[in-house]
PDB file of C-alpha atoms in Angstrom:
ATOM      1  CA  MET A   1      64.160  95.335  69.099  1.00  0.00           C
ATOM      2  CA  ASN A   2      63.521  96.721  72.571  1.00  0.00           C
ATOM      3  CA  SER A   3      63.965  93.309  74.259  1.00  0.00           C
ATOM      4  CA  VAL A   4      67.217  92.703  72.373  1.00  0.00           C
ATOM      5  CA  GLY A   5      68.564  95.998  73.704  1.00  0.00           C
ATOM      6  CA  ARG A   6      67.568  95.073  77.266  1.00  0.00           C
ATOM      7  CA  ILE A   7      69.217  91.659  76.958  1.00  0.00           C
ATOM      8  CA  PHE A   8      72.380  93.269  75.577  1.00  0.00           C
ATOM      9  CA  LEU A   9      72.427  95.820  78.406  1.00  0.00           C
ATOM     10  CA  ALA A  10      71.868  93.122  81.053  1.00  0.00           C
ATOM     11  CA  GLY A  11      74.725  91.074  79.599  1.00  0.00           C
ATOM     12  CA  LEU A  12      76.961  94.112  79.471  1.00  0.00           C
ATOM     13  CA  LEU A  13      76.186  94.976  83.091  1.00  0.00           C
ATOM     14  CA  THR A  14      77.023  91.391  84.041  1.00  0.00           C
ATOM     15  CA  VAL A  15      80.317  91.176  82.175  1.00  0.00           C
ATOM     16  CA  LEU A  16      81.638  94.688  82.852  1.00  0.00           C
ATOM     17  CA  PRO A  17      82.288  94.251  86.609  1.00  0.00           C
ATOM     18  CA  VAL A  18      84.081  90.966  85.964  1.00  0.00           C
ATOM     19  CA  LEU A  19      86.278  92.544  83.306  1.00  0.00           C
ATOM     20  CA  ALA A  20      86.954  95.612  85.455  1.00  0.00           C
ATOM     21  CA  THR A  21      87.967  93.410  88.394  1.00  0.00           C
ATOM     22  CA  LEU A  22      90.217  91.286  86.205  1.00  0.00           C
ATOM     23  CA  TYR A  23      91.806  94.416  84.721  1.00  0.00           C
ATOM     24  CA  LEU A  24      92.378  95.898  88.184  1.00  0.00           C
ATOM     25  CA  VAL A  25      93.980  92.698  89.513  1.00  0.00           C
ATOM     26  CA  LEU A  26      96.249  92.384  86.461  1.00  0.00           C
ATOM     27  CA  TRP A  27      97.211  96.051  86.705  1.00  0.00           C
ATOM     28  CA  LEU A  28      98.010  95.684  90.406  1.00  0.00           C
ATOM     29  CA  VAL A  29     100.135  92.568  89.818  1.00  0.00           C
ATOM     30  CA  ALA A  30     101.997  94.279  86.953  1.00  0.00           C
ATOM     31  CA  ALA A  31     102.587  97.406  89.043  1.00  0.00           C
ATOM     32  CA  MET A  32     103.963  95.362  91.938  1.00  0.00           C
ATOM     33  CA  GLU A  33     106.210  93.422  89.555  1.00  0.00           C
ATOM     34  CA  ARG A  34     107.510  96.670  88.027  1.00  0.00           C
ATOM     35  CA  PHE A  35     108.229  98.204  91.430  1.00  0.00           C
ATOM     36  CA  PHE A  36     109.708  95.217  93.240  1.00  0.00           C
ATOM     37  CA  GLY A  37     111.315  93.857  90.065  1.00  0.00           C
ATOM     38  CA  ALA A  38     113.190  97.145  89.635  1.00  0.00           C
ATOM     39  CA  GLN A  39     114.526  96.800  93.187  1.00  0.00           C
ATOM     40  CA  LEU A  40     115.720  93.270  92.482  1.00  0.00           C
ATOM     41  CA  LYS A  41     117.294  94.245  89.146  1.00  0.00           C
ATOM     42  CA  TRP A  42     119.232  96.902  90.994  1.00  0.00           C
ATOM     43  CA  LEU A  43     120.477  94.347  93.539  1.00  0.00           C
ATOM     44  CA  MET A  44     121.252  91.366  91.317  1.00  0.00           C
ATOM     45  CA  PRO A  45     122.810  90.777  87.884  1.00  0.00           C
ATOM     46  CA  ASP A  46     120.422  90.797  84.913  1.00  0.00           C
ATOM     47  CA  GLU A  47     121.195  87.215  83.907  1.00  0.00           C
ATOM     48  CA  TYR A  48     119.817  85.898  87.230  1.00  0.00           C
ATOM     49  CA  TYR A  49     116.603  87.937  87.229  1.00  0.00           C
ATOM     50  CA  ARG A  50     113.455  86.225  85.964  1.00  0.00           C
ATOM     51  CA  THR A  51     110.050  87.788  85.439  1.00  0.00           C
ATOM     52  CA  GLY A  52     107.884  87.272  88.503  1.00  0.00           C
ATOM     53  CA  MET A  53     110.666  87.512  91.075  1.00  0.00           C
ATOM     54  CA  GLY A  54     109.341  90.924  92.110  1.00  0.00           C
ATOM     55  CA  LEU A  55     106.083  89.314  93.206  1.00  0.00           C
ATOM     56  CA  LEU A  56     107.985  86.740  95.257  1.00  0.00           C
ATOM     57  CA  LEU A  57     109.819  89.571  97.010  1.00  0.00           C
ATOM     58  CA  GLU A  58     106.460  91.168  97.920  1.00  0.00           C
ATOM     59  CA  VAL A  59     105.197  88.097  99.842  1.00  0.00           C
ATOM     60  CA  PRO A  60     107.552  88.452 102.864  1.00  0.00           C
ATOM     61  CA  LEU A  61     106.901  92.191 102.927  1.00  0.00           C
ATOM     62  CA  VAL A  62     103.146  91.689 103.130  1.00  0.00           C
ATOM     63  CA  ARG A  63     103.632  89.080 105.833  1.00  0.00           C
ATOM     64  CA  SER A  64     105.769  91.473 107.911  1.00  0.00           C
ATOM     65  CA  VAL A  65     103.282  94.315 107.608  1.00  0.00           C
ATOM     66  CA  TYR A  66     100.388  91.999 108.439  1.00  0.00           C
ATOM     67  CA  ALA A  67     102.185  90.621 111.505  1.00  0.00           C
ATOM     68  CA  ALA A  68     102.974  94.111 112.802  1.00  0.00           C
ATOM     69  CA  LEU A  69      99.384  95.296 112.342  1.00  0.00           C
ATOM     70  CA  ARG A  70      98.018  92.117 113.925  1.00  0.00           C
ATOM     71  CA  ASP A  71     100.229  92.627 116.983  1.00  0.00           C
ATOM     72  CA  LEU A  72      99.255  96.293 117.259  1.00  0.00           C
ATOM     73  CA  PHE A  73      95.533  95.569 117.054  1.00  0.00           C
ATOM     74  CA  GLY A  74      95.957  92.662 119.484  1.00  0.00           C
ATOM     75  CA  LEU A  75      97.594  95.001 121.983  1.00  0.00           C
ATOM     76  CA  VAL A  76      94.816  97.575 121.646  1.00  0.00           C
ATOM     77  CA  ALA A  77      92.038  94.983 121.823  1.00  0.00           C
ATOM     78  CA  SER A  78      93.525  93.023 124.728  1.00  0.00           C
ATOM     79  CA  GLY A  79      91.893  95.296 127.304  1.00  0.00           C
ATOM     80  CA  GLN A  80      95.093  95.994 129.228  1.00  0.00           C
ATOM     81  CA  ASP A  81      95.350  99.071 131.404  1.00  0.00           C
ATOM     82  CA  ALA A  82      95.964 102.464 129.818  1.00  0.00           C
ATOM     83  CA  ALA A  83      99.593 102.532 131.020  1.00  0.00           C
ATOM     84  CA  ALA A  84     100.423  99.614 128.725  1.00  0.00           C
ATOM     85  CA  LEU A  85      99.291 101.678 125.748  1.00  0.00           C
ATOM     86  CA  GLN A  86     101.413 104.701 126.619  1.00  0.00           C
ATOM     87  CA  VAL A  87     103.324 106.046 123.592  1.00  0.00           C
ATOM     88  CA  VAL A  88     106.958 107.015 124.178  1.00  0.00           C
ATOM     89  CA  SER A  89     109.621 108.746 122.103  1.00  0.00           C
ATOM     90  CA  VAL A  90     113.311 107.989 122.647  1.00  0.00           C
ATOM     91  CA  THR A  91     116.331 109.831 121.246  1.00  0.00           C
ATOM     92  CA  LEU A  92     118.800 107.303 119.867  1.00  0.00           C
ATOM     93  CA  PRO A  93     122.244 107.653 121.509  1.00  0.00           C
ATOM     94  CA  GLY A  94     124.789 109.582 119.452  1.00  0.00           C
ATOM     95  CA  THR A  95     122.228 110.824 116.898  1.00  0.00           C
ATOM     96  CA  ASN A  96     119.456 113.350 116.526  1.00  0.00           C
ATOM     97  CA  MET A  97     117.070 110.585 115.449  1.00  0.00           C
ATOM     98  CA  ARG A  98     114.058 109.651 117.537  1.00  0.00           C
ATOM     99  CA  ALA A  99     112.129 106.395 117.714  1.00  0.00           C
ATOM    100  CA  MET A 100     108.522 106.011 118.801  1.00  0.00           C
ATOM    101  CA  GLY A 101     106.985 102.979 120.436  1.00  0.00           C
ATOM    102  CA  PHE A 102     104.657 101.603 123.089  1.00  0.00           C
ATOM    103  CA  VAL A 103     105.510 100.862 126.702  1.00  0.00           C
ATOM    104  CA  ALA A 104     105.466  97.077 126.810  1.00  0.00           C
ATOM    105  CA  ARG A 105     106.476  96.444 130.428  1.00  0.00           C
ATOM    106  CA  ARG A 106     107.073  98.270 133.687  1.00  0.00           C
ATOM    107  CA  GLU A 107     109.214  95.711 135.534  1.00  0.00           C
ATOM    108  CA  PHE A 108     112.667  94.727 134.250  1.00  0.00           C
ATOM    109  CA  GLY A 109     113.775  92.565 137.177  1.00  0.00           C
ATOM    110  CA  ASP A 110     113.606  89.303 135.224  1.00  0.00           C
ATOM    111  CA  LEU A 111     115.801  90.613 132.378  1.00  0.00           C
ATOM    112  CA  PRO A 112     119.618  90.339 132.211  1.00  0.00           C
ATOM    113  CA  ALA A 113     121.639  93.174 133.782  1.00  0.00           C
ATOM    114  CA  GLY A 114     121.813  96.343 131.674  1.00  0.00           C
ATOM    115  CA  VAL A 115     118.695  95.608 129.612  1.00  0.00           C
ATOM    116  CA  GLY A 116     115.831  98.070 130.002  1.00  0.00           C
ATOM    117  CA  ARG A 117     117.830 100.871 131.570  1.00  0.00           C
TER     118      ARG A 117
END
């Protein structure tokens, strides 16, 4: 009886992580569909919405976030001088809003007139 219990426990410890991972992935997919699907239902008529469209909406979003993070890490890892990594804050004209960014260039001579001033 003792060996049967050990075999059962070993099988349970083998199957449980697989089931937990599968449950987590399904939960994550369903949560993304609920969130992004609700946004699409708000934007488009109900007769055009199909289940799964929320996941299709998430693909470009992930790609945009990935591209922005890749560019940021590429800038940090490129080994450029410290001035290129200077953070700046700019007040947008006509508003009280501010935007933050990195200094990307020091010379604006090769740009069209009025750009970079």
